[in-house]
PDB file of C-alpha atoms in Angstrom:
ATOM      1  CA  MET A 813       0.159   0.064  -0.058  1.00 80.00           C
ATOM      2  CA  LYS A 814       1.194   3.274  -0.718  1.00 92.00           C
ATOM      3  CA  ARG A 815       2.391   5.711   1.898  1.00 97.00           C
ATOM      4  CA  ARG A 816      -0.044   9.020   1.900  1.00 98.00           C
ATOM      5  CA  ILE A 817       1.794  12.428   2.092  1.00 98.00           C
ATOM      6  CA  LEU A 818      -0.352  15.392   2.986  1.00 98.00           C
ATOM      7  CA  VAL A 819       1.287  18.776   1.529  1.00 98.00           C
ATOM      8  CA  VAL A 820       0.125  21.544   3.122  1.00 98.00           C
ATOM      9  CA  GLU A 821       0.968  24.768   1.085  1.00 97.00           C
ATOM     10  CA  ASP A 822      -0.938  27.961  -0.772  1.00 97.00           C
ATOM     11  CA  GLN A 823       1.625  27.983  -3.727  1.00 96.00           C
ATOM     12  CA  GLU A 824       0.410  26.313  -6.822  1.00 96.00           C
ATOM     13  CA  ASP A 825       4.504  26.085  -8.228  1.00 95.00           C
ATOM     14  CA  ASN A 826       5.651  24.885  -4.801  1.00 95.00           C
ATOM     15  CA  ARG A 827       2.506  22.408  -4.911  1.00 96.00           C
ATOM     16  CA  ALA A 828       3.657  21.216  -8.124  1.00 97.00           C
ATOM     17  CA  ILE A 829       7.486  20.670  -7.190  1.00 96.00           C
ATOM     18  CA  LEU A 830       6.538  18.267  -4.332  1.00 97.00           C
ATOM     19  CA  ARG A 831       4.008  16.782  -6.044  1.00 98.00           C
ATOM     20  CA  ASP A 832       6.101  15.355  -8.674  1.00 98.00           C
ATOM     21  CA  LEU A 833       9.075  14.406  -6.590  1.00 97.00           C
ATOM     22  CA  LEU A 834       6.873  12.390  -3.927  1.00 98.00           C
ATOM     23  CA  THR A 835       4.662  10.909  -6.934  1.00 98.00           C
ATOM     24  CA  HIS A 836       7.868   9.632  -8.747  1.00 97.00           C
ATOM     25  CA  ALA A 837       9.308   8.538  -5.521  1.00 97.00           C
ATOM     26  CA  GLY A 838       6.062   6.357  -4.945  1.00 97.00           C
ATOM     27  CA  PHE A 839       3.935   8.187  -2.688  1.00 98.00           C
ATOM     28  CA  GLU A 840       0.354   9.002  -2.785  1.00 98.00           C
ATOM     29  CA  VAL A 841       0.204  12.752  -2.615  1.00 98.00           C
ATOM     30  CA  LEU A 842      -3.033  14.330  -0.782  1.00 98.00           C
ATOM     31  CA  GLU A 843      -3.188  18.359  -1.289  1.00 98.00           C
ATOM     32  CA  ALA A 844      -4.401  21.182   0.971  1.00 98.00           C
ATOM     33  CA  LEU A 845      -4.260  24.936   0.466  1.00 97.00           C
ATOM     34  CA  THR A 846      -4.833  26.044   3.733  1.00 97.00           C
ATOM     35  CA  GLY A 847      -4.012  25.766   7.488  1.00 98.00           C
ATOM     36  CA  GLU A 848      -7.754  24.567   8.141  1.00 98.00           C
ATOM     37  CA  GLU A 849      -8.083  22.518   5.109  1.00 98.00           C
ATOM     38  CA  GLY A 850      -5.260  20.637   5.747  1.00 98.00           C
ATOM     39  CA  VAL A 851      -6.274  20.020   9.662  1.00 98.00           C
ATOM     40  CA  ARG A 852      -9.556  18.823   7.946  1.00 98.00           C
ATOM     41  CA  MET A 853      -7.931  16.103   5.563  1.00 98.00           C
ATOM     42  CA  ALA A 854      -5.357  15.202   8.493  1.00 98.00           C
ATOM     43  CA  GLU A 855      -8.803  14.381  10.412  1.00 98.00           C
ATOM     44  CA  VAL A 856     -10.532  12.212   7.849  1.00 98.00           C
ATOM     45  CA  LEU A 857      -7.975  11.234   5.481  1.00 98.00           C
ATOM     46  CA  ARG A 858      -5.128  10.233   8.184  1.00 98.00           C
ATOM     47  CA  PRO A 859      -2.153  11.204   6.328  1.00 98.00           C
ATOM     48  CA  ASP A 860       1.470   8.774   7.129  1.00 98.00           C
ATOM     49  CA  LEU A 861       2.892  12.161   7.026  1.00 98.00           C
ATOM     50  CA  VAL A 862       2.335  15.823   6.727  1.00 98.00           C
ATOM     51  CA  LEU A 863       4.347  18.565   5.044  1.00 98.00           C
ATOM     52  CA  MET A 864       3.236  21.755   6.637  1.00 98.00           C
ATOM     53  CA  ASP A 865       4.265  25.249   4.868  1.00 96.00           C
ATOM     54  CA  ILE A 866       4.361  27.822   7.589  1.00 95.00           C
ATOM     55  CA  GLN A 867       3.217  30.852   6.001  1.00 93.00           C
ATOM     56  CA  LEU A 868      -0.437  30.065   5.133  1.00 95.00           C
ATOM     57  CA  PRO A 869      -3.424  32.682   4.708  1.00 90.00           C
ATOM     58  CA  ALA A 870      -5.909  32.869   7.944  1.00 91.00           C
ATOM     59  CA  VAL A 871      -4.392  30.004   9.733  1.00 96.00           C
ATOM     60  CA  ASP A 872      -0.424  29.442   9.651  1.00 96.00           C
ATOM     61  CA  GLY A 873       1.122  26.010   9.542  1.00 97.00           C
ATOM     62  CA  TYR A 874       2.289  26.828  13.387  1.00 96.00           C
ATOM     63  CA  GLU A 875      -1.528  27.152  14.299  1.00 97.00           C
ATOM     64  CA  ALA A 876      -2.798  24.213  11.615  1.00 98.00           C
ATOM     65  CA  THR A 877      -0.100  21.970  13.378  1.00 98.00           C
ATOM     66  CA  ARG A 878      -1.140  22.657  16.987  1.00 98.00           C
ATOM     67  CA  ARG A 879      -4.359  21.714  15.981  1.00 98.00           C
ATOM     68  CA  ILE A 880      -3.288  18.105  14.053  1.00 98.00           C
ATOM     69  CA  LYS A 881      -1.119  17.563  17.075  1.00 98.00           C
ATOM     70  CA  ALA A 882      -3.268  18.552  20.035  1.00 98.00           C
ATOM     71  CA  GLN A 883      -5.731  15.562  18.844  1.00 97.00           C
ATOM     72  CA  PRO A 884      -4.925  12.218  20.618  1.00 97.00           C
ATOM     73  CA  SER A 885      -5.884  10.178  17.417  1.00 97.00           C
ATOM     74  CA  LEU A 886      -3.270  12.501  14.865  1.00 98.00           C
ATOM     75  CA  ARG A 887      -0.743  13.038  17.320  1.00 97.00           C
ATOM     76  CA  ALA A 888       1.647  10.379  16.099  1.00 97.00           C
ATOM     77  CA  ILE A 889       1.639  11.816  12.619  1.00 98.00           C
ATOM     78  CA  PRO A 890       4.532  13.033  11.644  1.00 98.00           C
ATOM     79  CA  ILE A 891       4.670  16.605  10.584  1.00 98.00           C
ATOM     80  CA  ILE A 892       7.680  18.540   9.066  1.00 98.00           C
ATOM     81  CA  ALA A 893       7.676  22.048   8.606  1.00 97.00           C
ATOM     82  CA  VAL A 894       8.522  23.272   4.950  1.00 95.00           C
ATOM     83  CA  THR A 895       8.895  27.320   4.906  1.00 91.00           C
ATOM     84  CA  SER A 896      10.843  29.732   3.655  1.00 88.00           C
ATOM     85  CA  TYR A 897      11.648  30.658   6.916  1.00 73.00           C
ATOM     86  CA  ALA A 898      14.896  30.243   7.635  1.00 74.00           C
ATOM     87  CA  LEU A 899      15.726  32.751  10.471  1.00 76.00           C
ATOM     88  CA  SER A 900      17.365  31.916  13.961  1.00 79.00           C
ATOM     89  CA  GLY A 901      14.905  30.871  15.955  1.00 86.00           C
ATOM     90  CA  ASP A 902      12.347  29.997  13.373  1.00 89.00           C
ATOM     91  CA  GLU A 903      13.025  26.664  14.043  1.00 91.00           C
ATOM     92  CA  LEU A 904      12.550  26.086  17.230  1.00 93.00           C
ATOM     93  CA  LYS A 905       8.868  27.879  16.825  1.00 94.00           C
ATOM     94  CA  ALA A 906       8.401  25.315  14.521  1.00 95.00           C
ATOM     95  CA  GLU A 907       9.445  22.417  16.662  1.00 96.00           C
ATOM     96  CA  ALA A 908       7.618  24.221  19.485  1.00 97.00           C
ATOM     97  CA  ALA A 909       4.315  24.071  17.830  1.00 97.00           C
ATOM     98  CA  GLY A 910       4.733  20.611  17.241  1.00 98.00           C
ATOM     99  CA  CYS A 911       6.838  20.042  13.930  1.00 98.00           C
ATOM    100  CA  ASP A 912       9.064  16.641  14.077  1.00 97.00           C
ATOM    101  CA  GLY A 913      11.266  18.282  11.515  1.00 96.00           C
ATOM    102  CA  TYR A 914      12.126  21.483   9.483  1.00 94.00           C
ATOM    103  CA  VAL A 915      13.127  22.063   5.863  1.00 94.00           C
ATOM    104  CA  THR A 916      14.000  25.021   4.741  1.00 92.00           C
ATOM    105  CA  LYS A 917      12.993  26.515   0.817  1.00 91.00           C
ATOM    106  CA  PRO A 918      14.721  26.201  -1.704  1.00 91.00           C
ATOM    107  CA  PHE A 919      15.133  22.700  -0.490  1.00 92.00           C
ATOM    108  CA  SER A 920      17.379  19.768  -2.127  1.00 94.00           C
ATOM    109  CA  PRO A 921      14.783  16.939  -3.431  1.00 95.00           C
ATOM    110  CA  ARG A 922      17.420  14.231  -2.281  1.00 95.00           C
ATOM    111  CA  ARG A 923      18.000  15.392   1.136  1.00 95.00           C
ATOM    112  CA  LEU A 924      13.631  16.021   1.439  1.00 97.00           C
ATOM    113  CA  LEU A 925      12.926  12.601   0.005  1.00 97.00           C
ATOM    114  CA  ALA A 926      15.891  11.041   2.929  1.00 96.00           C
ATOM    115  CA  ILE A 927      13.865  12.910   5.660  1.00 96.00           C
ATOM    116  CA  VAL A 928      10.498  11.976   4.525  1.00 97.00           C
ATOM    117  CA  ARG A 929      11.414   8.377   4.163  1.00 96.00           C
ATOM    118  CA  GLY A 930      13.304   8.244   7.674  1.00 96.00           C
ATOM    119  CA  TYR A 931      10.320   9.722   9.063  1.00 96.00           C
ATOM    120  CA  LEU A 932       8.203   7.177   7.555  1.00 95.00           C
ATOM    121  CA  GLU A 933      10.719   4.183   8.451  1.00 89.00           C
ATOM    122  CA  GLY A 934      10.570   5.112  11.681  1.00 72.00           C
ATOM    123  CA  ALA A 935       6.821   5.053  11.732  1.00 51.00           C
ATOM    124  CA  GLY A 936       6.494   1.813  10.002  1.00 42.00           C
TER     125      GLY A 936
END
């Protein structure tokens, strides 16, 4: 069975890059354009992993992560922040919100896949 990855990203070009990379690597990709949609999709579809943009309209990635991690049935789903925020302290903010990993844009496709596989193999 294919592992399902939820990509929460409001920019189409970034979603396309992640979609192509992950589907080529054999994953099923689910897409949400907003933090609220990401939380709802996580609740209903129970992905194996979430790639969470931080800069999202209305509910940002920090808050969406907190909402997902606040639910006992979803808490074990790894959430990796994939963000253009690369200032000192941003990684700690993501970790404090509940993110399990942190990758800055632009990212190395090979490195991102290695991180994704690391979390999925650790979880299954």
